[in-house]
mmCIF file of C-alpha atoms and ligand atoms in Angstrom:
data_model
loop_
_atom_site.group_PDB
_atom_site.id
_atom_site.type_symbol
_atom_site.label_atom_id
_atom_site.label_comp_id
_atom_site.label_asym_id
_atom_site.label_seq_id
_atom_site.Cartn_x
_atom_site.Cartn_y
_atom_site.Cartn_z
ATOM 1 C CA MET A 17 -8.078 149.179 100.389
ATOM 2 C CA ARG A 18 -9.207 150.470 103.487
ATOM 3 C CA PHE A 19 -12.442 148.989 103.226
ATOM 4 C CA ARG A 20 -11.405 145.938 102.516
ATOM 5 C CA LEU A 21 -9.149 145.677 105.615
ATOM 6 C CA LEU A 22 -12.177 146.439 108.103
ATOM 7 C CA PRO A 23 -13.435 143.207 108.209
ATOM 8 C CA LEU A 24 -9.845 141.635 109.198
ATOM 9 C CA LEU A 25 -9.405 144.188 111.205
ATOM 10 C CA ALA A 26 -12.486 143.217 113.285
ATOM 11 C CA ALA A 27 -11.754 139.339 112.971
ATOM 12 C CA ALA A 28 -8.344 139.708 114.426
ATOM 13 C CA SER A 29 -9.799 141.840 117.678
ATOM 14 C CA LEU A 30 -12.633 139.565 118.040
ATOM 15 C CA ALA A 31 -10.049 136.527 118.371
ATOM 16 C CA ILE A 32 -7.984 138.121 120.423
ATOM 17 C CA SER A 33 -10.749 138.880 123.080
ATOM 18 C CA VAL A 34 -12.298 135.721 123.503
ATOM 19 C CA SER A 35 -13.595 136.100 126.791
ATOM 20 C CA ALA A 36 -15.249 138.929 125.277
ATOM 21 C CA ALA A 37 -17.022 137.078 122.764
ATOM 22 C CA ALA A 38 -17.937 134.449 124.785
ATOM 23 C CA GLU A 39 -19.836 136.982 127.043
ATOM 24 C CA ALA A 40 -21.353 138.199 124.136
ATOM 25 C CA SER A 41 -24.219 136.048 123.266
ATOM 26 C CA ASP A 42 -22.572 134.738 120.278
ATOM 27 C CA LYS A 43 -19.940 131.831 120.892
ATOM 28 C CA ALA A 44 -19.598 130.695 117.880
ATOM 29 C CA SER A 45 -15.805 132.322 118.182
ATOM 30 C CA ALA A 46 -15.302 130.962 121.805
ATOM 31 C CA ALA A 47 -13.420 127.663 122.371
ATOM 32 C CA GLU A 48 -15.588 127.144 124.884
ATOM 33 C CA PRO A 49 -18.496 124.938 124.958
ATOM 34 C CA VAL A 50 -22.001 126.353 126.581
ATOM 35 C CA LYS A 51 -22.285 125.121 130.069
ATOM 36 C CA ALA A 52 -25.812 123.713 130.574
ATOM 37 C CA VAL A 53 -26.992 121.801 133.525
ATOM 38 C CA ALA A 54 -30.161 119.877 133.564
ATOM 39 C CA SER A 55 -32.218 118.915 136.788
ATOM 40 C CA PHE A 56 -31.878 115.341 135.816
ATOM 41 C CA SER A 57 -30.608 112.179 133.785
ATOM 42 C CA ILE A 58 -33.440 112.028 131.257
ATOM 43 C CA LEU A 59 -33.329 115.572 130.268
ATOM 44 C CA ALA A 60 -29.469 115.891 130.659
ATOM 45 C CA ASP A 61 -29.883 113.393 127.572
ATOM 46 C CA MET A 62 -32.112 115.198 125.177
ATOM 47 C CA VAL A 63 -30.126 118.574 125.583
ATOM 48 C CA ARG A 64 -26.653 116.642 124.504
ATOM 49 C CA ASN A 65 -28.704 114.968 121.609
ATOM 50 C CA VAL A 66 -29.241 118.813 120.658
ATOM 51 C CA GLY A 67 -26.284 120.822 122.077
ATOM 52 C CA GLY A 68 -23.861 117.767 120.021
ATOM 53 C CA ASP A 69 -20.082 118.782 120.993
ATOM 54 C CA ARG A 70 -21.235 122.278 121.281
ATOM 55 C CA VAL A 71 -22.752 121.774 125.029
ATOM 56 C CA GLU A 72 -21.124 120.667 127.888
ATOM 57 C CA VAL A 73 -24.345 119.116 130.057
ATOM 58 C CA THR A 74 -23.875 118.166 133.933
ATOM 59 C CA GLU A 75 -26.775 117.148 135.552
ATOM 60 C CA LEU A 76 -28.009 117.352 139.414
ATOM 61 C CA VAL A 77 -29.499 114.357 139.754
ATOM 62 C CA GLY A 78 -27.883 111.481 138.150
ATOM 63 C CA PRO A 79 -28.682 108.007 136.635
ATOM 64 C CA ASP A 80 -31.421 105.894 139.182
ATOM 65 C CA GLY A 81 -31.512 109.098 141.313
ATOM 66 C CA ASP A 82 -35.125 110.433 142.312
ATOM 67 C CA ALA A 83 -35.562 113.952 141.346
ATOM 68 C CA HIS A 84 -38.844 114.231 143.415
ATOM 69 C CA GLU A 85 -36.733 113.911 146.965
ATOM 70 C CA PHE A 86 -33.621 115.596 145.859
ATOM 71 C CA ASN A 87 -31.498 118.072 148.229
ATOM 72 C CA PRO A 88 -29.152 120.094 146.291
ATOM 73 C CA THR A 89 -25.716 120.101 147.829
ATOM 74 C CA PRO A 90 -23.254 123.530 147.921
ATOM 75 C CA ALA A 91 -21.535 121.768 144.512
ATOM 76 C CA ASP A 92 -24.752 122.004 143.113
ATOM 77 C CA ALA A 93 -25.218 125.577 143.502
ATOM 78 C CA LYS A 94 -21.416 125.749 142.119
ATOM 79 C CA LYS A 95 -22.378 123.910 139.290
ATOM 80 C CA LEU A 96 -25.707 125.856 138.507
ATOM 81 C CA ALA A 97 -23.582 128.984 139.577
ATOM 82 C CA ARG A 98 -20.929 128.436 136.143
ATOM 83 C CA ALA A 99 -23.776 127.581 133.853
ATOM 84 C CA ASP A 100 -24.866 129.492 131.103
ATOM 85 C CA ILE A 101 -28.632 127.378 130.918
ATOM 86 C CA PHE A 102 -30.447 125.288 132.888
ATOM 87 C CA PHE A 103 -32.882 123.288 131.836
ATOM 88 C CA VAL A 104 -35.599 121.952 133.992
ATOM 89 C CA ASN A 105 -38.734 119.551 133.367
ATOM 90 C CA GLY A 106 -41.109 121.972 135.510
ATOM 91 C CA LEU A 107 -44.847 120.624 136.300
ATOM 92 C CA GLY A 108 -43.901 120.449 139.419
ATOM 93 C CA PHE A 109 -41.053 118.250 139.657
ATOM 94 C CA GLU A 110 -38.239 120.132 140.991
ATOM 95 C CA GLY A 111 -39.842 121.111 143.923
ATOM 96 C CA TRP A 112 -36.069 122.481 145.301
ATOM 97 C CA MET A 113 -35.276 124.170 141.661
ATOM 98 C CA GLU A 114 -35.938 128.060 143.135
ATOM 99 C CA ARG A 115 -34.494 127.776 146.219
ATOM 100 C CA LEU A 116 -31.586 126.078 144.612
ATOM 101 C CA GLU A 117 -31.016 128.910 141.657
ATOM 102 C CA THR A 118 -31.364 131.707 144.589
ATOM 103 C CA SER A 119 -28.906 130.470 146.700
ATOM 104 C CA SER A 120 -26.125 129.457 143.923
ATOM 105 C CA GLY A 121 -26.732 133.383 142.928
ATOM 106 C CA PHE A 122 -27.775 131.854 139.048
ATOM 107 C CA LYS A 123 -27.587 134.733 136.273
ATOM 108 C CA GLY A 124 -28.068 132.422 132.977
ATOM 109 C CA ALA A 125 -31.252 131.461 131.238
ATOM 110 C CA THR A 126 -33.762 128.677 132.348
ATOM 111 C CA VAL A 127 -35.559 126.889 130.270
ATOM 112 C CA VAL A 128 -38.720 124.740 131.594
ATOM 113 C CA ALA A 129 -38.507 122.138 128.583
ATOM 114 C CA SER A 130 -42.378 120.936 129.161
ATOM 115 C CA THR A 131 -43.590 124.316 128.225
ATOM 116 C CA GLY A 132 -46.602 123.983 125.679
ATOM 117 C CA VAL A 133 -47.456 120.257 127.054
ATOM 118 C CA THR A 134 -50.727 119.529 127.857
ATOM 119 C CA PRO A 135 -50.635 118.592 131.604
ATOM 120 C CA ARG A 136 -52.535 115.078 133.063
ATOM 121 C CA THR A 137 -53.775 116.080 136.727
ATOM 122 C CA MET A 138 -54.374 114.222 139.831
ATOM 123 C CA GLN A 139 -57.819 114.709 139.086
ATOM 124 C CA GLU A 140 -57.834 113.126 135.803
ATOM 125 C CA GLU A 141 -55.883 110.017 137.119
ATOM 126 C CA HIS A 142 -58.969 109.413 139.485
ATOM 127 C CA GLY A 143 -61.181 109.618 136.627
ATOM 128 C CA ASP A 144 -58.758 107.520 134.591
ATOM 129 C CA HIS A 145 -57.215 105.009 136.453
ATOM 130 C CA VAL A 146 -59.326 104.371 139.513
ATOM 131 C CA SER A 147 -62.160 101.814 139.339
ATOM 132 C CA GLY A 148 -64.210 101.396 142.866
ATOM 133 C CA ASP A 149 -65.607 103.231 145.522
ATOM 134 C CA ASP A 150 -62.713 101.809 148.073
ATOM 135 C CA HIS A 151 -60.086 103.279 146.096
ATOM 136 C CA ASP A 152 -61.019 106.359 145.093
ATOM 137 C CA ALA A 153 -61.250 106.983 148.663
ATOM 138 C CA GLY A 154 -57.560 105.976 149.499
ATOM 139 C CA HIS A 155 -56.534 108.183 146.796
ATOM 140 C CA GLU A 156 -57.994 111.058 147.697
ATOM 141 C CA GLU A 157 -55.993 111.210 150.870
ATOM 142 C CA HIS A 158 -53.177 111.012 149.002
ATOM 143 C CA ALA A 159 -53.940 114.039 146.570
ATOM 144 C CA GLU A 160 -54.162 116.127 149.610
ATOM 145 C CA GLU A 161 -50.821 115.304 150.968
ATOM 146 C CA HIS A 162 -49.045 115.720 148.088
ATOM 147 C CA ASP A 163 -51.394 119.320 147.084
ATOM 148 C CA HIS A 164 -49.013 121.536 149.650
ATOM 149 C CA ASP A 165 -45.854 120.446 147.668
ATOM 150 C CA HIS A 166 -46.556 119.774 143.988
ATOM 151 C CA GLY A 167 -49.951 121.054 142.832
ATOM 152 C CA ASP A 168 -52.080 118.692 141.453
ATOM 153 C CA MET A 169 -49.950 118.212 138.155
ATOM 154 C CA ASP A 170 -48.486 114.967 136.939
ATOM 155 C CA PRO A 171 -44.642 116.015 136.288
ATOM 156 C CA HIS A 172 -43.465 112.980 133.919
ATOM 157 C CA ALA A 173 -44.853 114.459 130.784
ATOM 158 C CA TRP A 174 -41.262 112.970 129.117
ATOM 159 C CA GLN A 175 -42.744 109.404 129.110
ATOM 160 C CA ASP A 176 -44.945 110.305 126.151
ATOM 161 C CA LEU A 177 -42.242 110.500 123.285
ATOM 162 C CA ALA A 178 -44.945 113.510 121.427
ATOM 163 C CA ASN A 179 -44.168 115.437 124.717
ATOM 164 C CA GLY A 180 -40.463 114.481 124.383
ATOM 165 C CA GLU A 181 -40.624 116.150 120.773
ATOM 166 C CA ILE A 182 -42.330 119.600 122.780
ATOM 167 C CA TYR A 183 -38.721 119.114 124.570
ATOM 168 C CA VAL A 184 -36.741 118.654 122.525
ATOM 169 C CA ALA A 185 -38.096 122.192 120.343
ATOM 170 C CA ASN A 186 -37.652 123.786 123.895
ATOM 171 C CA ILE A 187 -34.389 122.619 124.174
ATOM 172 C CA ARG A 188 -33.175 123.264 120.848
ATOM 173 C CA ASP A 189 -34.952 126.861 121.269
ATOM 174 C CA GLY A 190 -33.179 127.464 124.319
ATOM 175 C CA LEU A 191 -30.162 126.959 123.203
ATOM 176 C CA ILE A 192 -30.367 128.965 120.240
ATOM 177 C CA ALA A 193 -31.102 131.722 122.558
ATOM 178 C CA ALA A 194 -28.083 131.343 124.569
ATOM 179 C CA ASP A 195 -25.620 130.492 121.740
ATOM 180 C CA PRO A 196 -26.944 132.136 118.149
ATOM 181 C CA GLY A 197 -24.112 131.279 116.584
ATOM 182 C CA GLY A 198 -24.800 127.383 116.834
ATOM 183 C CA LYS A 199 -28.300 127.953 115.266
ATOM 184 C CA ALA A 200 -27.247 125.504 112.073
ATOM 185 C CA ILE A 201 -25.895 122.975 114.479
ATOM 186 C CA TYR A 202 -28.682 122.911 117.011
ATOM 187 C CA GLU A 203 -31.539 122.673 114.410
ATOM 188 C CA ALA A 204 -29.683 119.649 112.301
ATOM 189 C CA ASN A 205 -29.233 117.655 115.698
ATOM 190 C CA ALA A 206 -32.617 118.510 116.670
ATOM 191 C CA GLU A 207 -34.482 117.228 113.237
ATOM 192 C CA LYS A 208 -31.841 114.538 113.733
ATOM 193 C CA TYR A 209 -33.239 113.324 116.991
ATOM 194 C CA LEU A 210 -36.838 114.654 116.375
ATOM 195 C CA ALA A 211 -36.947 111.935 113.666
ATOM 196 C CA ALA A 212 -35.830 108.908 116.209
ATOM 197 C CA LEU A 213 -38.218 110.057 119.020
ATOM 198 C CA LYS A 214 -41.149 110.018 115.825
ATOM 199 C CA ALA A 215 -39.716 106.575 115.214
ATOM 200 C CA GLU A 216 -39.673 105.062 118.138
ATOM 201 C CA ASP A 217 -43.227 106.760 119.512
ATOM 202 C CA ALA A 218 -44.445 104.751 116.112
ATOM 203 C CA ALA A 219 -42.471 101.514 117.389
ATOM 204 C CA VAL A 220 -43.870 101.519 120.871
ATOM 205 C CA LYS A 221 -47.172 101.842 119.647
ATOM 206 C CA THR A 222 -47.193 99.023 117.506
ATOM 207 C CA ALA A 223 -45.749 96.824 120.109
ATOM 208 C CA LEU A 224 -48.068 97.769 123.010
ATOM 209 C CA GLY A 225 -51.018 97.857 120.164
ATOM 210 C CA ALA A 226 -50.536 94.019 120.223
ATOM 211 C CA LEU A 227 -51.770 93.254 123.601
ATOM 212 C CA PRO A 228 -54.608 92.078 124.316
ATOM 213 C CA GLN A 229 -57.457 94.213 125.732
ATOM 214 C CA SER A 230 -57.737 92.239 129.019
ATOM 215 C CA ARG A 231 -53.750 92.731 129.793
ATOM 216 C CA ARG A 232 -53.555 96.280 129.526
ATOM 217 C CA ARG A 233 -53.889 97.089 132.918
ATOM 218 C CA ILE A 234 -50.947 97.583 135.744
ATOM 219 C CA ILE A 235 -49.267 98.635 138.739
ATOM 220 C CA THR A 236 -45.988 100.106 139.174
ATOM 221 C CA SER A 237 -44.878 101.835 142.369
ATOM 222 C CA HIS A 238 -45.158 105.425 141.984
ATOM 223 C CA ASP A 239 -47.556 106.625 139.461
ATOM 224 C CA ALA A 240 -44.910 107.903 137.030
ATOM 225 C CA PHE A 241 -46.602 106.374 133.653
ATOM 226 C CA GLY A 242 -49.973 108.242 133.401
ATOM 227 C CA TYR A 243 -48.215 110.200 130.419
ATOM 228 C CA PHE A 244 -47.521 106.599 129.201
ATOM 229 C CA GLY A 245 -50.590 104.972 129.509
ATOM 230 C CA ASP A 246 -52.579 107.609 128.100
ATOM 231 C CA ALA A 247 -50.167 107.786 124.791
ATOM 232 C CA TYR A 248 -49.620 104.050 124.323
ATOM 233 C CA GLY A 249 -52.955 101.978 125.626
ATOM 234 C CA LEU A 250 -52.364 101.317 129.458
ATOM 235 C CA GLU A 251 -54.069 102.001 132.535
ATOM 236 C CA ILE A 252 -51.551 102.184 135.786
ATOM 237 C CA LEU A 253 -52.252 102.042 138.962
ATOM 238 C CA ALA A 254 -49.343 103.042 141.491
ATOM 239 C CA PRO A 255 -49.725 102.886 145.676
ATOM 240 C CA GLU A 256 -47.400 105.657 145.882
ATOM 241 C CA GLY A 257 -48.727 108.748 144.054
ATOM 242 C CA VAL A 258 -47.164 110.892 141.930
ATOM 243 C CA SER A 259 -44.839 112.497 143.994
ATOM 244 C CA LYS A 260 -43.539 109.347 145.950
ATOM 245 C CA ALA A 261 -43.340 112.297 149.071
ATOM 246 C CA SER A 262 -45.044 109.690 151.580
ATOM 247 C CA GLU A 263 -45.014 105.703 152.034
ATOM 248 C CA PRO A 264 -48.462 104.496 151.032
ATOM 249 C CA SER A 265 -51.070 103.339 153.955
ATOM 250 C CA ALA A 266 -51.826 100.119 154.626
ATOM 251 C CA LYS A 267 -55.275 100.702 153.135
ATOM 252 C CA ASP A 268 -53.732 101.964 150.013
ATOM 253 C CA VAL A 269 -51.639 98.851 149.807
ATOM 254 C CA ALA A 270 -54.874 96.503 150.342
ATOM 255 C CA THR A 271 -57.167 98.132 147.991
ATOM 256 C CA ILE A 272 -54.325 97.611 145.396
ATOM 257 C CA ILE A 273 -54.173 94.110 146.210
ATOM 258 C CA ARG A 274 -58.206 93.627 145.976
ATOM 259 C CA GLN A 275 -57.996 95.625 142.590
ATOM 260 C CA ILE A 276 -55.430 93.042 141.153
ATOM 261 C CA ARG A 277 -57.454 89.972 142.489
ATOM 262 C CA LYS A 278 -60.207 91.925 140.794
ATOM 263 C CA ASP A 279 -59.163 92.909 137.390
ATOM 264 C CA LYS A 280 -57.150 89.799 137.143
ATOM 265 C CA ILE A 281 -54.360 92.450 136.921
ATOM 266 C CA PRO A 282 -51.423 90.136 135.309
ATOM 267 C CA ALA A 283 -48.365 91.909 136.523
ATOM 268 C CA VAL A 284 -46.399 94.374 138.558
ATOM 269 C CA PHE A 285 -43.690 96.455 137.892
ATOM 270 C CA LEU A 286 -40.507 97.681 139.971
ATOM 271 C CA GLU A 287 -39.207 101.211 138.919
ATOM 272 C CA ASN A 288 -35.447 102.101 138.765
ATOM 273 C CA VAL A 289 -35.481 104.776 141.540
ATOM 274 C CA THR A 290 -38.016 102.972 143.782
ATOM 275 C CA ASN A 291 -37.760 101.112 146.496
ATOM 276 C CA ALA A 292 -39.154 96.919 145.515
ATOM 277 C CA LYS A 293 -40.236 96.555 148.853
ATOM 278 C CA ILE A 294 -44.236 97.493 148.733
ATOM 279 C CA LEU A 295 -44.641 96.290 145.421
ATOM 280 C CA GLU A 296 -42.737 92.942 146.458
ATOM 281 C CA GLN A 297 -45.325 92.483 148.888
ATOM 282 C CA ILE A 298 -48.261 93.472 146.958
ATOM 283 C CA ALA A 299 -46.737 91.022 144.058
ATOM 284 C CA THR A 300 -46.592 88.018 147.226
ATOM 285 C CA GLU A 301 -50.256 88.472 148.638
ATOM 286 C CA SER A 302 -52.064 89.198 145.440
ATOM 287 C CA GLY A 303 -50.496 86.658 143.535
ATOM 288 C CA ALA A 304 -49.594 88.856 140.580
ATOM 289 C CA LYS A 305 -46.230 88.378 138.742
ATOM 290 C CA ILE A 306 -43.285 90.757 138.853
ATOM 291 C CA GLY A 307 -43.184 91.689 135.436
ATOM 292 C CA GLY A 308 -39.622 93.269 135.591
ATOM 293 C CA THR A 309 -38.203 97.167 136.604
ATOM 294 C CA LEU A 310 -39.285 100.214 134.423
ATOM 295 C CA TYR A 311 -37.319 103.035 134.167
ATOM 296 C CA SER A 312 -39.331 105.929 134.975
ATOM 297 C CA ASP A 313 -37.754 109.145 136.367
ATOM 298 C CA ALA A 314 -33.822 108.484 135.604
ATOM 299 C CA LEU A 315 -31.676 106.608 133.176
ATOM 300 C CA SER A 316 -29.892 103.937 133.987
ATOM 301 C CA GLY A 317 -25.958 103.856 134.257
ATOM 302 C CA PRO A 318 -24.058 103.746 130.862
ATOM 303 C CA ASP A 319 -23.697 99.462 131.657
ATOM 304 C CA GLY A 320 -27.500 99.676 132.049
ATOM 305 C CA PRO A 321 -30.521 98.699 129.925
ATOM 306 C CA ALA A 322 -31.753 102.503 129.333
ATOM 307 C CA PRO A 323 -28.837 104.933 129.185
ATOM 308 C CA THR A 324 -30.209 107.006 127.103
ATOM 309 C CA TYR A 325 -33.545 108.589 126.596
ATOM 310 C CA LEU A 326 -34.746 106.015 123.550
ATOM 311 C CA ASP A 327 -33.275 103.256 125.025
ATOM 312 C CA MET A 328 -35.528 104.013 128.202
ATOM 313 C CA PHE A 329 -38.249 103.419 125.864
ATOM 314 C CA ARG A 330 -36.762 100.559 124.313
ATOM 315 C CA HIS A 331 -36.438 98.777 127.794
ATOM 316 C CA ASN A 332 -39.829 99.742 129.238
ATOM 317 C CA ALA A 333 -41.759 98.278 125.734
ATOM 318 C CA GLY A 334 -39.798 95.601 125.694
ATOM 319 C CA THR A 335 -40.784 94.597 129.152
ATOM 320 C CA LEU A 336 -44.253 95.379 129.207
ATOM 321 C CA THR A 337 -44.752 93.343 126.343
ATOM 322 C CA ALA A 338 -42.735 90.173 127.380
ATOM 323 C CA ALA A 339 -44.666 90.204 130.742
ATOM 324 C CA LEU A 340 -47.712 90.810 129.573
ATOM 325 C CA SER A 341 -48.000 88.984 126.247
ATOM 326 C CA SER A 342 -47.298 85.626 127.835
HETATM 327 ZN ZN1 ZN B 429 -41.587 110.044 139.294
#
């Protein structure tokens, strides 16, 4: 009799001390969801997909926001202070992250979603995407300017869905470590989501694979699509470099215009997170058409064309193929 009662007593005391249970690593008996903060909207969507109802996700840089030039406010520090777990991209994307962690007094776990990704470097970018001595010189100036803040890594790894799969695995493992009671749920959600990412990856490869070789070089405002280009077979030139920390020089713009004419580059693409002005100038002066708006570093709002990570790929691939196949 005594032995049969013990588990019941244990269960009863667990139910009463909900806050104690929440403080322990297992939240299964607590009604409160895990509080997660994600640094930007794309990552927040991934965390929502893996966390489901069990995780409450807050994002710091929201739809159409620019995470490169973000200045956290005291309200952001409060959001982080309350969180159990903080998801960041890494690869130098969130230059403001460590200061925010310190000032907020955040005590939870930080998960770097890009851990395990093979990073592209600025150097690779010069070799792959730039032809002509003139342009090389222009870009090296850029690299030096950006080195201090961002290192030489290209942070936009999420633009390759195969890397997105690595992000999702890291998110799943981070959530399990923070909330072991949710392990089965996180694993099931991640498995379903990973299958959707794989299917979309194949769809983008098929869609862009149909483009003629002569129409695979494009211009975007800032260099956010290096991983996308490597994965899906496009060459991307960008006057603003990887981090958007500074405006392109007149010389950079002139070089791009010359290159569009020389290589007959068919289209330039605006981005949801950058000022359209420079690209519009480039399009006007070079005669290239504006192929539409790509989503690079942030999702759209819920009513826009790219409210989720998967929608972003559908929209970008659709925009690219529509502009480049005709
Ligand atoms: Zn960017």
